[in-house]
Amino acid sequence: MIGRLGPVLAAVVVLSGSGAAHAAAAQPVPEIMAALGDSISTGFNACGWYVSCTSRSWSAGDHRDVTSHYLRLSRLSGTLQKHNLNFAVPGSTSADLLGQVRKAVAAKADYVTILIGALDACVRTEEAMTPVQVYRKRLDTALAELRAGMPRARVLIASIPDLRRLWQVGKGNPLARTFWTAGRICQTMLVNPSSTKRADNERRARVRARVMAYNRAAAEACAAYGPACRTDGGAVFAFPFTLDHVSKWDFFHPNADGQRVLAEQTFKHGFDWLDPR
């Protein structure tokens, strides 16, 4: 089962209060939102064979089955309608976040979601994984650029999913093992999926620990950004997803049901939004 992310993530979870405190924490519905990140946020493989399905993005998608942040916020205010931008790019790592932030600033996005880091860990070898301090520096740089360009922008940083959980729920499925092996998918975690040797179990544990460290670093960067930033408090990492939430075209990316779960878990742990009606 899923472990805890530790005290750092717990410290940055914003708990909704009541009365005046709750009202003070509420945020006006944004006018322009942008999704930043990798293939997860583009809805890759959620509706077609190895294509991005941005309509099914947990963040900025407009498909009713996903109930994205965009659709939830659009119900509160008409100002956001049709102003759902997606600057996420499949294959992106934390190194690409700054460029995406610059696009969001140019578009004057006042609400930005970020989910980045799975591909900093999903590489060919453990040695090639992004060092935690580099990951943190890249997030700090990107958030500083956002603050400079859009001082009032609100930011939601979603935690990276638990990659070991994916191995746990898929290792017994012959098709999943075939796709992982043939496609060389997330080799640091998914290579030799049937092996229970000590070396392979220890490798998986180290990769999982790196993802947890990225999530802690993201939480720290968010806390440093200030009250205009929220995390999901580790909700995505901790969610006990199954193969029913994963695309059957690669057994890696979230399908439409998985995207719906991402939207639900992140939205309820994010901002309290003001309904202007």
PDB file of N, CA and C in Angstrom, residues 19 41 44 46 48 68 76 86 104 107 117 168 176 191 248-249 261 265:
ATOM      1  N   GLY A  19     -16.391  30.349   8.572  1.00  0.00           N
ATOM      2  CA  GLY A  19     -16.647  31.749   8.877  1.00  0.00           C
ATOM      3  C   GLY A  19     -15.701  32.677   8.149  1.00  0.00           C
ATOM      4  N   SER A  41      -0.988  15.550 -18.252  1.00  0.00           N
ATOM      5  CA  SER A  41      -1.868  16.720 -18.337  1.00  0.00           C
ATOM      6  C   SER A  41      -2.373  16.983 -19.747  1.00  0.00           C
ATOM      7  N   PHE A  44      -2.798  12.165 -22.636  1.00  0.00           N
ATOM      8  CA  PHE A  44      -2.218  11.229 -23.595  1.00  0.00           C
ATOM      9  C   PHE A  44      -2.808   9.833 -23.413  1.00  0.00           C
ATOM     10  N   ALA A  46      -5.788   8.883 -23.550  1.00  0.00           N
ATOM     11  CA  ALA A  46      -7.070   8.827 -22.846  1.00  0.00           C
ATOM     12  C   ALA A  46      -8.260   8.708 -23.791  1.00  0.00           C
ATOM     13  N   GLY A  48      -7.427   7.939 -27.601  1.00  0.00           N
ATOM     14  CA  GLY A  48      -6.960   7.432 -28.881  1.00  0.00           C
ATOM     15  C   GLY A  48      -5.603   6.783 -28.759  1.00  0.00           C
ATOM     16  N   SER A  68     -13.172  18.170 -15.278  1.00  0.00           N
ATOM     17  CA  SER A  68     -11.876  18.790 -15.018  1.00  0.00           C
ATOM     18  C   SER A  68     -11.991  20.033 -14.143  1.00  0.00           C
ATOM     19  N   LEU A  76     -18.946  27.865 -11.935  1.00  0.00           N
ATOM     20  CA  LEU A  76     -19.019  28.953 -10.958  1.00  0.00           C
ATOM     21  C   LEU A  76     -19.084  30.322 -11.606  1.00  0.00           C
ATOM     22  N   ASN A  86      -3.735  24.718 -22.690  1.00  0.00           N
ATOM     23  CA  ASN A  86      -2.946  23.554 -22.292  1.00  0.00           C
ATOM     24  C   ASN A  86      -1.561  23.659 -22.924  1.00  0.00           C
ATOM     25  N   ALA A 104       2.422  30.549 -20.335  1.00  0.00           N
ATOM     26  CA  ALA A 104       1.288  30.884 -19.479  1.00  0.00           C
ATOM     27  C   ALA A 104       1.286  32.369 -19.135  1.00  0.00           C
ATOM     28  N   ALA A 107       0.130  34.389 -22.033  1.00  0.00           N
ATOM     29  CA  ALA A 107      -1.322  34.243 -22.206  1.00  0.00           C
ATOM     30  C   ALA A 107      -2.108  34.899 -21.078  1.00  0.00           C
ATOM     31  N   GLY A 117       7.296  15.706 -13.298  1.00  0.00           N
ATOM     32  CA  GLY A 117       8.288  14.976 -12.529  1.00  0.00           C
ATOM     33  C   GLY A 117       8.306  13.476 -12.758  1.00  0.00           C
ATOM     34  N   GLN A 168       2.858  -2.558  -8.912  1.00  0.00           N
ATOM     35  CA  GLN A 168       2.139  -3.492  -8.051  1.00  0.00           C
ATOM     36  C   GLN A 168       0.835  -3.970  -8.675  1.00  0.00           C
ATOM     37  N   ALA A 176       0.124  -5.963 -19.583  1.00  0.00           N
ATOM     38  CA  ALA A 176       0.854  -4.845 -19.010  1.00  0.00           C
ATOM     39  C   ALA A 176       2.352  -5.101 -19.073  1.00  0.00           C
ATOM     40  N   VAL A 191      11.239  -2.185 -15.489  1.00  0.00           N
ATOM     41  CA  VAL A 191      12.047  -3.229 -16.108  1.00  0.00           C
ATOM     42  C   VAL A 191      11.994  -4.490 -15.229  1.00  0.00           C
ATOM     43  N   LYS A 248      -5.311   1.108 -21.656  1.00  0.00           N
ATOM     44  CA  LYS A 248      -4.958  -0.238 -22.099  1.00  0.00           C
ATOM     45  C   LYS A 248      -4.084  -0.207 -23.349  1.00  0.00           C
ATOM     46  N   TRP A 249      -3.723   0.994 -23.802  1.00  0.00           N
ATOM     47  CA  TRP A 249      -2.830   1.114 -24.944  1.00  0.00           C
ATOM     48  C   TRP A 249      -1.364   1.205 -24.527  1.00  0.00           C
ATOM     49  N   VAL A 261     -10.329  10.862 -11.838  1.00  0.00           N
ATOM     50  CA  VAL A 261      -9.829  10.739 -10.473  1.00  0.00           C
ATOM     51  C   VAL A 261      -8.818  11.841 -10.177  1.00  0.00           C
ATOM     52  N   GLN A 265      -9.358  14.428  -7.113  1.00  0.00           N
ATOM     53  CA  GLN A 265      -8.421  14.448  -5.995  1.00  0.00           C
ATOM     54  C   GLN A 265      -7.708  15.796  -5.872  1.00  0.00           C
TER      55      GLN A 265
END
